[in-house]
Coordinates of C-alpha atoms in Angstrom, one line a residue:
M169 CA -37.4 26.9 -82.3
I170 CA -37.2 29.7 -79.7
T171 CA -36.0 33.1 -80.5
P172 CA -33.4 34.0 -77.8
A173 CA -33.0 37.4 -76.1
F174 CA -30.3 39.5 -77.8
E175 CA -28.9 42.9 -78.0
L176 CA -26.3 44.7 -80.2
S177 CA -23.6 47.2 -79.6
Q178 CA -20.6 48.6 -81.5
D179 CA -17.3 50.3 -81.4
P180 CA -15.3 51.7 -84.4
D181 CA -14.0 48.2 -85.4
F182 CA -16.4 45.6 -84.1
L183 CA -20.1 44.8 -83.9
T184 CA -20.9 42.9 -80.7
L185 CA -23.8 40.6 -80.2
R186 CA -24.9 39.3 -76.8
I187 CA -27.3 36.4 -77.0
K188 CA -28.9 34.9 -73.9
V189 CA -29.4 31.1 -74.3
P190 CA -30.0 29.5 -70.8
Y191 CA -30.2 25.7 -70.5
S192 CA -28.8 25.2 -73.9
R193 CA -26.2 22.6 -75.0
V194 CA -23.1 24.8 -75.2
S195 CA -21.1 22.0 -76.9
E196 CA -23.4 22.1 -79.9
F197 CA -23.8 25.6 -81.3
D198 CA -23.3 27.1 -84.8
V199 CA -22.6 30.7 -85.9
Y200 CA -22.7 31.9 -89.4
F201 CA -22.3 35.5 -90.8
E202 CA -21.6 37.0 -94.2
G203 CA -22.1 40.5 -95.3
R204 CA -25.4 41.6 -93.6
E205 CA -26.7 38.2 -92.8
F206 CA -26.2 36.5 -89.4
R207 CA -27.4 33.1 -88.1
F208 CA -27.0 31.5 -84.7
Y209 CA -28.1 28.1 -83.6
A210 CA -27.9 26.4 -80.2
K211 CA -30.6 23.9 -79.5
P212 CA -33.4 24.8 -78.8
Y213 CA -32.6 28.4 -79.8
F214 CA -32.4 29.8 -83.3
L215 CA -31.7 33.4 -84.3
R216 CA -31.4 34.9 -87.8
L217 CA -30.7 38.7 -88.3
I218 CA -30.3 41.2 -91.0
L219 CA -27.5 43.4 -89.8
P220 CA -27.6 47.2 -90.3
G221 CA -24.1 47.1 -91.8
R222 CA -21.7 44.7 -93.5
T223 CA -19.3 42.5 -91.6
V224 CA -16.3 40.4 -92.7
E225 CA -14.7 37.2 -91.6
D226 CA -11.0 37.9 -91.4
G227 CA -9.8 36.0 -88.3
R228 CA -10.5 38.8 -85.8
E229 CA -14.0 37.4 -84.9
K230 CA -14.4 36.0 -81.4
A231 CA -17.0 34.2 -79.4
T232 CA -17.2 33.6 -75.6
Y233 CA -19.7 32.0 -73.2
D234 CA -20.2 32.7 -69.5
D235 CA -21.9 30.9 -66.6
T236 CA -25.0 33.1 -66.9
G237 CA -25.9 31.6 -70.3
I238 CA -24.8 34.5 -72.5
F239 CA -22.9 34.1 -75.7
T240 CA -20.8 37.2 -76.7
I241 CA -19.9 37.3 -80.3
Q242 CA -17.7 40.0 -81.9
L243 CA -17.9 40.5 -85.7
P244 CA -15.3 42.7 -87.5
K245 CA -16.8 45.6 -89.6
E246 CA -16.1 45.5 -93.2
V247 CA -15.4 49.3 -93.2
P248 CA -13.6 50.2 -89.9
G249 CA -15.1 53.3 -88.3
E250 CA -18.5 52.9 -89.9
K251 CA -21.4 53.7 -87.6
F252 CA -24.3 51.2 -87.8
E253 CA -27.7 52.7 -87.4
G254 CA -30.7 51.2 -85.6
L255 CA -29.0 48.7 -83.4
D256 CA -31.8 49.0 -80.9
M257 CA -34.6 48.3 -83.4
L258 CA -34.7 44.6 -82.6
T259 CA -37.8 43.8 -84.5
A260 CA -36.3 45.3 -87.7
L261 CA -33.2 43.3 -87.2
L262 CA -35.1 40.0 -87.2
A263 CA -35.1 38.6 -90.7
P264 CA -38.6 38.4 -92.2
K265 CA -40.2 35.0 -92.6
K266 CA -39.7 33.3 -95.9
S267 CA -42.8 32.5 -97.9
R268 CA -43.7 28.8 -98.0
S269 CA -45.2 29.0 -101.4
A270 CA -43.2 27.8 -104.4
K271 CA -43.6 31.2 -106.1
P272 CA -44.4 34.2 -103.9
L273 CA -47.2 36.4 -105.1
I274 CA -45.3 39.6 -104.1
E275 CA -41.5 39.6 -103.9
E276 CA -39.5 42.5 -102.5
L277 CA -36.4 43.0 -104.7
D278 CA -33.3 44.8 -103.4
A279 CA -35.2 46.1 -100.3
G280 CA -32.2 48.0 -99.0
N281 CA -31.6 50.1 -102.1
D282 CA -35.3 50.8 -102.7
E283 CA -35.7 52.0 -99.1
K284 CA -32.9 54.5 -99.6
V285 CA -34.4 55.8 -102.8
V286 CA -37.9 56.2 -101.2
E287 CA -36.6 57.8 -98.0
E288 CA -34.4 60.3 -99.9
E289 CA -37.4 61.7 -101.8
D290 CA -38.8 65.0 -100.6
F291 CA -42.0 64.6 -98.8
D292 CA -44.6 67.3 -99.3
W293 CA -46.5 67.7 -96.0
E294 CA -48.8 70.3 -97.4
I295 CA -50.0 68.3 -100.4
E296 CA -53.6 68.8 -101.1
Q297 CA -55.7 65.6 -100.8
T298 CA -58.3 66.5 -103.4
P299 CA -58.5 62.9 -104.7
Y300 CA -59.4 61.8 -101.2
E301 CA -62.2 64.3 -101.0
E302 CA -63.5 63.5 -104.4
M303 CA -63.6 59.7 -103.8
K304 CA -67.1 58.3 -103.6
E305 CA -66.9 55.4 -101.3
S306 CA -69.5 52.6 -101.5
S307 CA -69.8 49.2 -100.0
L308 CA -69.5 47.6 -103.4
C309 CA -66.5 49.2 -105.2
S310 CA -64.6 50.8 -102.3
P311 CA -65.3 49.3 -98.9
C312 CA -64.7 51.4 -95.7
T313 CA -61.2 50.9 -94.5
Y314 CA -59.4 51.8 -91.3
G315 CA -56.5 50.7 -89.2
F316 CA -52.8 51.2 -89.9
G317 CA -52.5 52.6 -93.4
N318 CA -56.2 51.9 -94.0
Q319 CA -55.4 48.3 -94.7
K320 CA -58.2 46.7 -92.6
S321 CA -61.9 46.3 -93.1
G322 CA -64.7 44.2 -91.9
V323 CA -63.2 43.8 -88.4
F324 CA -66.1 45.6 -86.5
S325 CA -68.8 43.6 -88.2
R326 CA -67.4 40.5 -86.3
L327 CA -66.5 42.2 -83.0
Q328 CA -69.2 44.9 -82.8
D329 CA -70.2 44.1 -79.2
E330 CA -66.7 44.3 -77.9
L331 CA -65.7 47.4 -79.8
N332 CA -68.6 49.6 -78.7
D333 CA -66.7 50.5 -75.6
V334 CA -63.5 51.3 -77.6
I335 CA -64.6 53.6 -80.3
D336 CA -67.3 56.2 -80.5
I337 CA -68.5 55.5 -84.1
K338 CA -71.1 52.9 -84.7
D339 CA -70.9 50.5 -87.7
P340 CA -67.6 51.9 -89.1
D341 CA -67.7 49.2 -91.8
T342 CA -70.6 51.0 -93.5
I343 CA -69.7 54.6 -92.8
P344 CA -67.2 56.3 -95.1
A345 CA -64.4 58.6 -93.8
A346 CA -66.1 61.8 -94.7
E347 CA -69.2 60.9 -92.8
R348 CA -67.1 59.8 -89.8
R349 CA -65.6 63.3 -89.6
K350 CA -68.9 65.0 -89.8
R351 CA -70.3 62.9 -87.0
R352 CA -67.2 63.5 -84.9
L353 CA -67.4 67.2 -85.2
A354 CA -71.1 67.1 -84.2
A355 CA -70.4 64.9 -81.2
E356 CA -67.6 67.3 -80.0
A357 CA -69.8 70.3 -80.4
T358 CA -72.5 68.6 -78.3
K359 CA -70.0 67.6 -75.6
F360 CA -68.4 71.0 -75.2
D361 CA -69.2 72.5 -71.7
P362 CA -68.4 76.2 -71.3
D363 CA -68.7 76.1 -67.5
H364 CA -66.2 73.2 -67.2
Y365 CA -63.8 75.1 -69.5
L366 CA -64.0 78.4 -67.6
A367 CA -63.7 76.5 -64.2
D368 CA -60.4 75.0 -65.4
F369 CA -59.4 78.4 -66.9
F370 CA -59.7 80.3 -63.7
E371 CA -59.1 77.6 -61.1
D372 CA -55.9 76.3 -62.6
E373 CA -53.9 75.3 -59.5
A374 CA -54.0 71.6 -60.3
I375 CA -53.1 72.2 -64.0
R376 CA -50.2 74.4 -63.1
H377 CA -49.0 71.6 -60.8
I378 CA -49.3 69.1 -63.6
L379 CA -47.3 71.2 -66.0
K380 CA -44.4 71.2 -63.6
Y381 CA -43.9 67.5 -64.3
K382 CA -41.0 66.6 -66.5
P383 CA -41.3 63.3 -68.5
W384 CA -38.2 61.2 -69.5
W385 CA -38.0 62.7 -72.9
I386 CA -37.2 66.2 -71.6
K387 CA -34.0 64.8 -69.9
A388 CA -33.2 62.9 -73.1
Y389 CA -33.7 65.9 -75.3
T390 CA -31.4 68.0 -73.0
A391 CA -28.7 65.3 -73.2
K392 CA -29.0 65.2 -77.0
M393 CA -28.6 69.0 -77.3
A394 CA -25.6 68.9 -75.0
S395 CA -24.0 66.0 -77.0
E396 CA -24.5 67.9 -80.3
E397 CA -22.5 70.8 -78.9
C398 CA -19.7 68.4 -77.8
V399 CA -16.9 67.7 -80.2
D400 CA -16.6 64.1 -79.2
S401 CA -18.9 62.1 -81.5
S402 CA -18.8 58.9 -79.5
Q403 CA -21.6 59.4 -77.0
A404 CA -24.0 56.9 -75.5
A405 CA -27.6 56.5 -76.7
V406 CA -29.9 59.1 -75.2
V407 CA -32.8 56.7 -75.3
S408 CA -32.6 53.2 -73.9
F409 CA -35.1 50.3 -73.6
T410 CA -36.0 48.3 -70.5
E411 CA -35.9 44.5 -70.5
D412 CA -39.6 44.3 -70.8
E413 CA -39.6 46.5 -73.9
K414 CA -36.8 44.5 -75.5
E415 CA -38.8 41.3 -74.8
Q416 CA -41.8 42.9 -76.5
L417 CA -39.8 43.9 -79.5
R418 CA -38.5 40.3 -79.9
K419 CA -42.1 39.1 -79.9
F420 CA -43.1 41.2 -82.8
T421 CA -43.1 39.6 -86.2
N422 CA -41.0 41.5 -88.7
R423 CA -42.7 42.4 -91.9
T424 CA -42.7 45.0 -94.7
F425 CA -45.6 47.4 -95.3
L426 CA -46.3 48.5 -98.9
L427 CA -47.6 52.0 -98.6
D428 CA -48.1 54.5 -101.4
K429 CA -47.2 58.2 -100.9
R430 CA -50.6 59.4 -99.9
T431 CA -51.1 56.5 -97.4
C432 CA -47.6 57.0 -96.0
Q433 CA -48.5 60.7 -95.3
Q434 CA -51.7 59.6 -93.5
V435 CA -49.6 57.2 -91.4
Y436 CA -47.3 59.9 -90.3
L437 CA -50.1 62.3 -89.4
S438 CA -52.0 59.6 -87.4
L439 CA -48.7 58.9 -85.6
A440 CA -48.6 62.5 -84.5
D441 CA -52.2 62.4 -83.4
I442 CA -51.5 59.3 -81.2
L443 CA -48.4 60.9 -79.7
L444 CA -50.3 64.0 -78.8
A445 CA -52.8 62.0 -76.8
Y446 CA -50.0 60.0 -75.2
C447 CA -48.2 63.2 -74.0
Y448 CA -51.4 64.5 -72.5
E449 CA -51.9 61.2 -70.6
I450 CA -48.3 61.3 -69.3
Y451 CA -48.8 64.8 -67.9
V452 CA -52.1 64.3 -66.2
T453 CA -51.0 61.1 -64.5
E454 CA -47.4 62.3 -64.0
G455 CA -46.0 59.2 -65.6
E456 CA -47.9 56.8 -63.4
N457 CA -50.4 54.9 -65.6
N458 CA -53.7 54.0 -64.0
V459 CA -57.1 52.6 -65.0
E460 CA -58.0 55.8 -66.8
S461 CA -54.9 55.8 -69.0
P462 CA -56.4 53.7 -71.9
W463 CA -59.5 55.9 -71.9
N464 CA -57.4 59.1 -72.0
I465 CA -55.3 58.0 -75.0
R466 CA -58.0 56.6 -77.2
K467 CA -60.5 59.3 -76.3
L468 CA -58.2 62.2 -77.2
S469 CA -56.9 60.5 -80.4
S470 CA -59.4 60.8 -83.3
T471 CA -57.4 58.1 -85.1
L472 CA -58.1 55.6 -82.4
C473 CA -61.6 56.7 -81.3
W474 CA -63.2 57.7 -84.7
L475 CA -60.8 55.8 -87.1
E476 CA -60.0 59.2 -88.6
S477 CA -57.7 59.7 -91.6
F478 CA -56.0 63.1 -91.7
T479 CA -54.7 65.0 -94.7
T480 CA -52.9 68.0 -93.2
I481 CA -51.1 68.8 -90.0
S482 CA -53.5 71.5 -89.2
E483 CA -56.4 69.0 -89.1
V484 CA -54.4 66.9 -86.5
L485 CA -53.8 69.8 -84.2
V486 CA -57.3 71.2 -84.4
S487 CA -58.8 67.7 -83.8
F488 CA -56.6 67.1 -80.7
G489 CA -57.3 70.6 -79.3
R490 CA -61.0 70.2 -79.6
R491 CA -61.0 66.8 -77.9
V492 CA -58.9 68.1 -75.0
I493 CA -61.4 70.9 -74.5
C494 CA -64.4 68.6 -74.6
Y495 CA -63.6 65.2 -72.9
P496 CA -61.0 64.7 -70.2
L497 CA -60.9 65.8 -66.6
Y498 CA -58.6 68.8 -67.2
R499 CA -59.7 70.9 -70.1
H500 CA -57.2 73.6 -70.5
F501 CA -55.5 75.0 -73.6
G502 CA -52.2 75.1 -71.8
L503 CA -52.2 71.3 -71.8
V504 CA -52.8 71.3 -75.6
T505 CA -49.8 73.6 -76.1
R506 CA -47.6 71.5 -73.8
A507 CA -48.5 68.2 -75.5
L508 CA -47.7 69.8 -78.9
N509 CA -44.3 71.0 -77.8
D510 CA -43.5 67.6 -76.2
T511 CA -44.6 65.7 -79.3
I512 CA -42.2 67.8 -81.4
M513 CA -39.5 67.1 -78.9
I514 CA -40.1 63.3 -79.2
L515 CA -40.0 63.4 -83.0
Q516 CA -36.7 65.3 -82.9
L517 CA -35.2 62.7 -80.6
G518 CA -35.7 60.1 -83.4
K519 CA -37.4 56.8 -83.9
S520 CA -36.0 55.3 -80.7
A521 CA -37.9 57.8 -78.6
V522 CA -41.0 57.3 -80.8
L523 CA -40.7 53.6 -80.5
K524 CA -40.4 53.8 -76.7
C525 CA -43.6 55.8 -76.5
L526 CA -45.4 53.3 -78.8
L527 CA -44.3 50.4 -76.7
D528 CA -45.7 52.1 -73.6
I529 CA -49.0 52.6 -75.4
H530 CA -49.0 49.0 -76.5
K531 CA -48.5 47.9 -72.9
I532 CA -51.3 50.2 -71.6
F533 CA -53.8 48.8 -74.2
R534 CA -52.6 45.2 -73.7
E535 CA -53.5 45.3 -70.1
N536 CA -57.0 46.7 -70.7
D537 CA -59.7 44.3 -71.8
P538 CA -61.5 46.2 -74.6
A539 CA -58.6 48.4 -75.7
Y540 CA -56.3 45.6 -76.7
I541 CA -58.0 45.5 -80.1
L542 CA -56.5 48.8 -80.9
N543 CA -53.1 47.2 -80.7
D544 CA -54.1 44.8 -83.5
L545 CA -55.6 47.7 -85.6
Y546 CA -52.8 50.3 -85.1
I547 CA -50.1 50.1 -82.4
T548 CA -48.5 46.8 -83.2
D549 CA -48.0 47.8 -86.8
Y550 CA -46.7 51.2 -85.8
C551 CA -44.1 49.5 -83.5
I552 CA -42.9 47.4 -86.4
W553 CA -43.1 50.2 -89.1
I554 CA -41.3 52.9 -87.1
Q555 CA -38.2 50.8 -86.8
K556 CA -37.6 51.0 -90.5
V557 CA -38.2 54.7 -91.1
K558 CA -35.5 57.2 -91.3
S559 CA -35.1 59.6 -88.4
K560 CA -34.9 62.6 -90.8
K561 CA -38.5 61.9 -91.8
L562 CA -39.5 62.3 -88.2
T563 CA -37.4 65.5 -88.0
A564 CA -39.2 66.9 -91.0
L565 CA -42.5 66.1 -89.5
A566 CA -41.4 67.9 -86.2
E567 CA -40.4 70.9 -88.2
R568 CA -43.8 71.1 -89.9
M569 CA -45.6 70.8 -86.6
Q570 CA -43.4 73.5 -85.1
K571 CA -44.3 75.9 -87.9
A572 CA -48.0 75.2 -87.7
E573 CA -49.9 77.5 -85.5
L574 CA -52.8 76.5 -83.3
T575 CA -55.1 79.1 -81.8
K576 CA -58.2 79.0 -79.7
A577 CA -60.2 80.5 -82.5
Q578 CA -59.4 77.5 -84.8
L579 CA -61.2 75.2 -82.3
C580 CA -64.5 76.9 -83.2
F581 CA -65.7 77.0 -79.6
E582 CA -65.5 80.8 -79.2
L583 CA -63.1 80.4 -76.3
D584 CA -61.7 83.9 -76.6
E585 CA -65.2 85.3 -76.4
L586 CA -66.0 83.2 -73.3
E587 CA -62.9 84.3 -71.5
A588 CA -63.5 87.9 -72.3
A589 CA -67.1 87.7 -71.0
A590 CA -65.9 85.9 -67.9
F591 CA -63.3 88.7 -67.3
L592 CA -66.0 91.3 -67.7
V593 CA -68.3 89.6 -65.2
Q594 CA -65.3 89.3 -62.8
A595 CA -64.6 93.1 -63.1
E596 CA -68.3 94.0 -62.5
E597 CA -68.4 91.8 -59.4
K598 CA -65.2 93.5 -58.1
E599 CA -66.7 97.0 -58.7
L600 CA -69.9 96.0 -57.0
K601 CA -67.9 94.7 -54.0
D602 CA -65.9 97.9 -53.8
S603 CA -69.1 100.0 -53.9
D604 CA -70.6 97.9 -51.1
T605 CA -67.5 98.5 -49.0
D606 CA -67.7 102.3 -49.5
V607 CA -71.4 102.2 -48.4
S608 CA -70.6 100.3 -45.3
K609 CA -67.9 102.8 -44.4
Q610 CA -70.4 105.6 -44.6
Q611 CA -72.9 104.0 -42.1
L612 CA -73.1 104.9 -38.5
P613 CA -70.4 103.7 -36.2
P614 CA -71.3 100.5 -34.3
S615 CA -71.0 102.4 -30.9
E616 CA -73.9 104.6 -31.6
G617 CA -76.1 101.7 -32.6
E618 CA -75.0 99.8 -29.5
L619 CA -75.8 102.9 -27.4
S620 CA -79.3 103.1 -28.8
G621 CA -79.8 99.4 -28.2
S622 CA -78.5 99.6 -24.6
D623 CA -81.2 102.0 -23.6
D624 CA -83.8 99.4 -24.2
S625 CA -81.8 96.7 -22.6
S626 CA -81.1 98.8 -19.5
S627 CA -84.7 99.2 -18.7
T628 CA -85.2 95.5 -19.0
S629 CA -82.1 94.7 -16.9
S630 CA -83.0 97.3 -14.3
Y631 CA -86.5 96.0 -14.1
E632 CA -85.3 92.4 -13.7
T633 CA -82.8 93.3 -10.9
E634 CA -85.1 95.6 -9.0
D635 CA -85.3 93.4 -5.8
S636 CA -81.6 92.7 -5.6
D637 CA -80.7 96.5 -5.8
S638 CA -83.4 97.9 -3.6
D639 CA -81.5 97.7 -0.3
A640 CA -78.6 99.6 -1.6
Q641 CA -80.8 102.3 -3.1
E642 CA -82.7 102.7 0.2
S643 CA -79.5 103.3 2.1
S644 CA -78.3 105.8 -0.4
A645 CA -81.6 107.7 -0.2
S646 CA -81.7 107.8 3.6
Q647 CA -78.3 109.5 3.8
D648 CA -79.0 112.6 1.8
G649 CA -82.8 112.8 2.2
K650 CA -83.5 113.2 -1.5
I651 CA -83.7 111.1 -4.7
N652 CA -80.4 109.9 -6.1
P653 CA -80.3 111.0 -9.7
S654 CA -78.9 107.7 -10.8
Q655 CA -81.8 105.9 -9.1
S656 CA -84.6 108.1 -10.5
T657 CA -85.0 106.0 -13.6
L658 CA -85.3 102.8 -11.5
E659 CA -87.9 104.4 -9.2
D660 CA -89.9 105.8 -12.1
E661 CA -90.1 102.4 -13.7
R662 CA -91.2 100.9 -10.4
T663 CA -94.0 103.3 -9.7
A664 CA -95.1 104.2 -13.2
P665 CA -97.2 101.1 -13.9
L666 CA -99.1 101.6 -10.6
I667 CA -99.9 105.3 -10.6
D668 CA -101.8 107.4 -13.1
C669 CA -101.3 111.0 -13.9
N670 CA -103.3 112.0 -10.9
G671 CA -101.3 109.9 -8.5
L672 CA -104.0 107.3 -8.0
R673 CA -103.4 103.6 -7.9
R674 CA -104.2 101.7 -11.0
D675 CA -105.6 98.3 -11.4
T676 CA -102.7 96.0 -11.5
G677 CA -104.7 93.5 -13.4
T678 CA -105.1 95.7 -16.4
L679 CA -101.7 97.4 -16.7
T680 CA -98.5 95.4 -17.2
L681 CA -95.0 96.2 -18.2
D682 CA -93.9 94.2 -21.2
V683 CA -90.6 95.3 -22.7
R684 CA -90.8 92.7 -25.4
N685 CA -93.4 94.4 -27.6
D686 CA -94.1 97.8 -28.9
K687 CA -96.9 98.6 -26.4
S688 CA -94.3 98.7 -23.6
K689 CA -92.7 101.8 -25.2
A690 CA -95.9 103.8 -24.7
S691 CA -96.2 102.5 -21.1
L692 CA -92.6 103.6 -20.4
Q693 CA -93.3 107.0 -21.8
S694 CA -96.4 107.5 -19.6
A695 CA -94.5 106.1 -16.6
S696 CA -91.7 108.7 -17.1
I697 CA -94.3 111.5 -17.2
S698 CA -96.0 110.3 -14.1
G699 CA -92.7 109.8 -12.4
K700 CA -91.6 113.4 -13.0
L701 CA -95.0 114.7 -11.7
I702 CA -94.6 112.6 -8.5
E703 CA -91.1 113.9 -8.1
E704 CA -92.3 117.5 -8.2
L705 CA -95.1 116.8 -5.8
G706 CA -92.6 115.1 -3.4
E707 CA -90.4 118.2 -3.4
Q708 CA -93.5 120.3 -2.5
M709 CA -94.4 118.0 0.3
Q710 CA -91.0 118.4 1.9
T711 CA -91.6 122.1 2.3
A712 CA -95.4 122.3 2.8
I713 CA -96.5 119.3 4.8
R714 CA -96.1 119.2 8.5
L715 CA -96.3 116.0 10.2
T716 CA -98.1 115.7 13.6
E717 CA -97.4 113.4 16.4
P718 CA -99.5 110.3 16.4
A719 CA -101.7 109.5 19.4
E720 CA -100.1 108.5 22.7
G721 CA -99.2 104.9 22.9
S722 CA -98.8 104.7 19.2
P723 CA -95.8 102.6 18.3
G724 CA -94.8 105.1 15.6
N725 CA -94.6 108.1 18.0
R726 CA -91.6 110.4 17.5
S727 CA -91.1 113.8 19.1
D728 CA -87.8 115.0 17.8
D729 CA -87.0 116.6 14.5
S730 CA -84.8 113.7 13.6
S731 CA -87.7 111.3 13.4
G732 CA -89.6 113.7 11.2
S733 CA -86.6 114.1 9.1
S734 CA -86.3 110.3 8.9
I735 CA -89.9 110.0 7.8
A736 CA -89.4 112.8 5.3
Q737 CA -86.4 111.0 4.0
E738 CA -88.3 107.8 3.7
M739 CA -91.0 109.7 1.9
G740 CA -88.4 111.2 -0.4
R741 CA -87.1 107.7 -1.1
S742 CA -90.5 106.5 -2.0
S743 CA -91.3 109.6 -4.2
L744 CA -94.8 110.0 -2.5
A745 CA -96.8 113.2 -2.5
Y746 CA -100.3 114.4 -2.0
P747 CA -102.4 115.2 -5.0
Q748 CA -102.9 118.8 -5.8
G749 CA -105.7 120.5 -3.8
L750 CA -105.3 118.2 -0.8
S751 CA -103.4 120.0 2.0
P752 CA -103.3 119.4 5.8
D753 CA -105.7 121.5 8.1
H754 CA -104.1 122.8 11.3
N755 CA -107.4 123.0 13.2
E756 CA -108.4 119.5 12.4
M757 CA -106.8 116.1 13.0
R758 CA -103.5 116.0 11.2
Q759 CA -102.6 113.5 8.6
F760 CA -99.5 111.3 8.8
L761 CA -97.7 109.1 6.5
E762 CA -97.5 105.4 7.4
V763 CA -94.2 104.2 6.3
T764 CA -93.7 100.5 6.1
P765 CA -90.4 98.9 7.2
E766 CA -89.8 97.4 3.8
S767 CA -90.3 98.4 0.2
N768 CA -93.5 97.5 -1.5
T769 CA -94.5 98.1 -5.0
H770 CA -98.2 98.8 -4.2
L771 CA -99.2 102.3 -3.5
L772 CA -102.6 102.8 -1.7
L773 CA -104.7 105.7 -0.9
D774 CA -106.0 105.5 2.8
T775 CA -109.1 107.3 3.9
T776 CA -109.6 108.6 7.6
K777 CA -112.2 110.7 9.3
D778 CA -111.6 114.0 11.0
A779 CA -113.5 115.2 14.1
S780 CA -116.5 116.4 12.1
G781 CA -116.7 112.9 10.4
A782 CA -115.5 114.1 7.0
N783 CA -113.4 111.7 4.9
V784 CA -109.8 112.7 4.5
D785 CA -107.5 110.9 2.0
G786 CA -104.0 109.9 2.9
V787 CA -101.3 108.3 0.9
G788 CA -99.2 105.3 2.2
W789 CA -97.5 102.1 1.3
N790 CA -99.5 98.9 1.2
G791 CA -97.6 96.7 3.6

């Protein structure tokens, strides 16, 4: 037989069932209901439910069928106006399978009344689990258990190769719970990375963006708060299930879990641990599950990764906070706080919201190859068990989590000290940066440095552009008959390498002008001294030396004063002078300056003979 798709709704007087039975024989169907029991048969479909409230057959019942293959059946309520709870808990509505044995080993008597009595008892969330700590587990008398309600054992011995990628603990079938916790804490301490934590603490742009995301339960919680303030009690359900989720609920097998008080508390605490990891995953992926989603959920939940069994709420919060700081991509305490607040919100919404989250986790694990085993160990049983609990138990758990305080100091990673040290280093770097800025302001202005550097570059540039500027300098010198002050530096640099302090020509093969090394600085200094001496001697020549006419027929003969002035001007341009002690003799043959028609950088000392045959030196340009 096939279990058909179905859903339930209600109004004050009727309970309505919609059953989808495509391709069935409509002419042959059977409906039976009495009290809380309901049965439907239409070949090949069969449905048997345990209704959340009592119905009565009084002639008002009605059934219809449409072309889409849906039966709609209306059942009158025995007490008009009664509100049935848990209509969306489809698995819990399915009647449990009957035992095939003649005499069942365990029989559940008056399950409805017993459930009320158990649920109405006060649950002490702060109960001390001293018996758990004192228990001495051994492989003989008390095997290592795990899974939902610690009801499974020996699973990993058969599937060790597949489960190595799912859980962090090795050989859980031989390691007791106390040793698991000790190893978990040691692994977390080894994994903690202060640099990663501080990087996320200071560079938190991505984390602040993540925290702006609003999951579906925030909208549902807002709607619930608004509906509670509204006087009208008939409001729609704040949490709804998709068709895929309903289909998954129908596939689950309804069964009853026999849990003692201590085990029931562990189940609630492990549920909180799983929901915390799920809330973190929803935020970091912004509701879009990806290939890392199974890893995030099982890695952040000690229940799933280390098969942990908690005894107090504080242990749950500390464990989750430590794993968030150690393992995932975003390791920020703000994500721990947000996941805690959202878990409280989900618990306050009731078991429908919790079931919706569990179904999403079940789907994430179902689609991942190694993680699907966690569904068999935990999630499937949680999906079935949560449908039968009372929402007030979840509300009580939410209140205890809200009162519990989680600080960074409880994580035992010295996070406050790390942050304080990081702020201190940041302040020192800022002070150092400010002091460097003050020192830079006290340095010389850039213009002065550029001025000092331009002196060296000017000598080089003037030396390199000597030939191109020579014609303009000659014309300027010939107009006023004296050295142009702006050209003195250029002329000094031109003549300095070739003339010593006595005005004699130097060997050009031994003296060079190299502005690229330190030796050029000494050469430029000596050249400037020689240039000043030559300039003084030139001024003396203009007043003391008289030029005579050359011999007749000489091409350079000039008889007027203007020619002498021209020659004197040309001399002045060339900065030429006689050495001291060498003066013209009026009774002997006069000396003359031979001026070349174009500039030349070689200055020569000519020797002539007077009438008596004595050598007389003269200065001229080497043409």
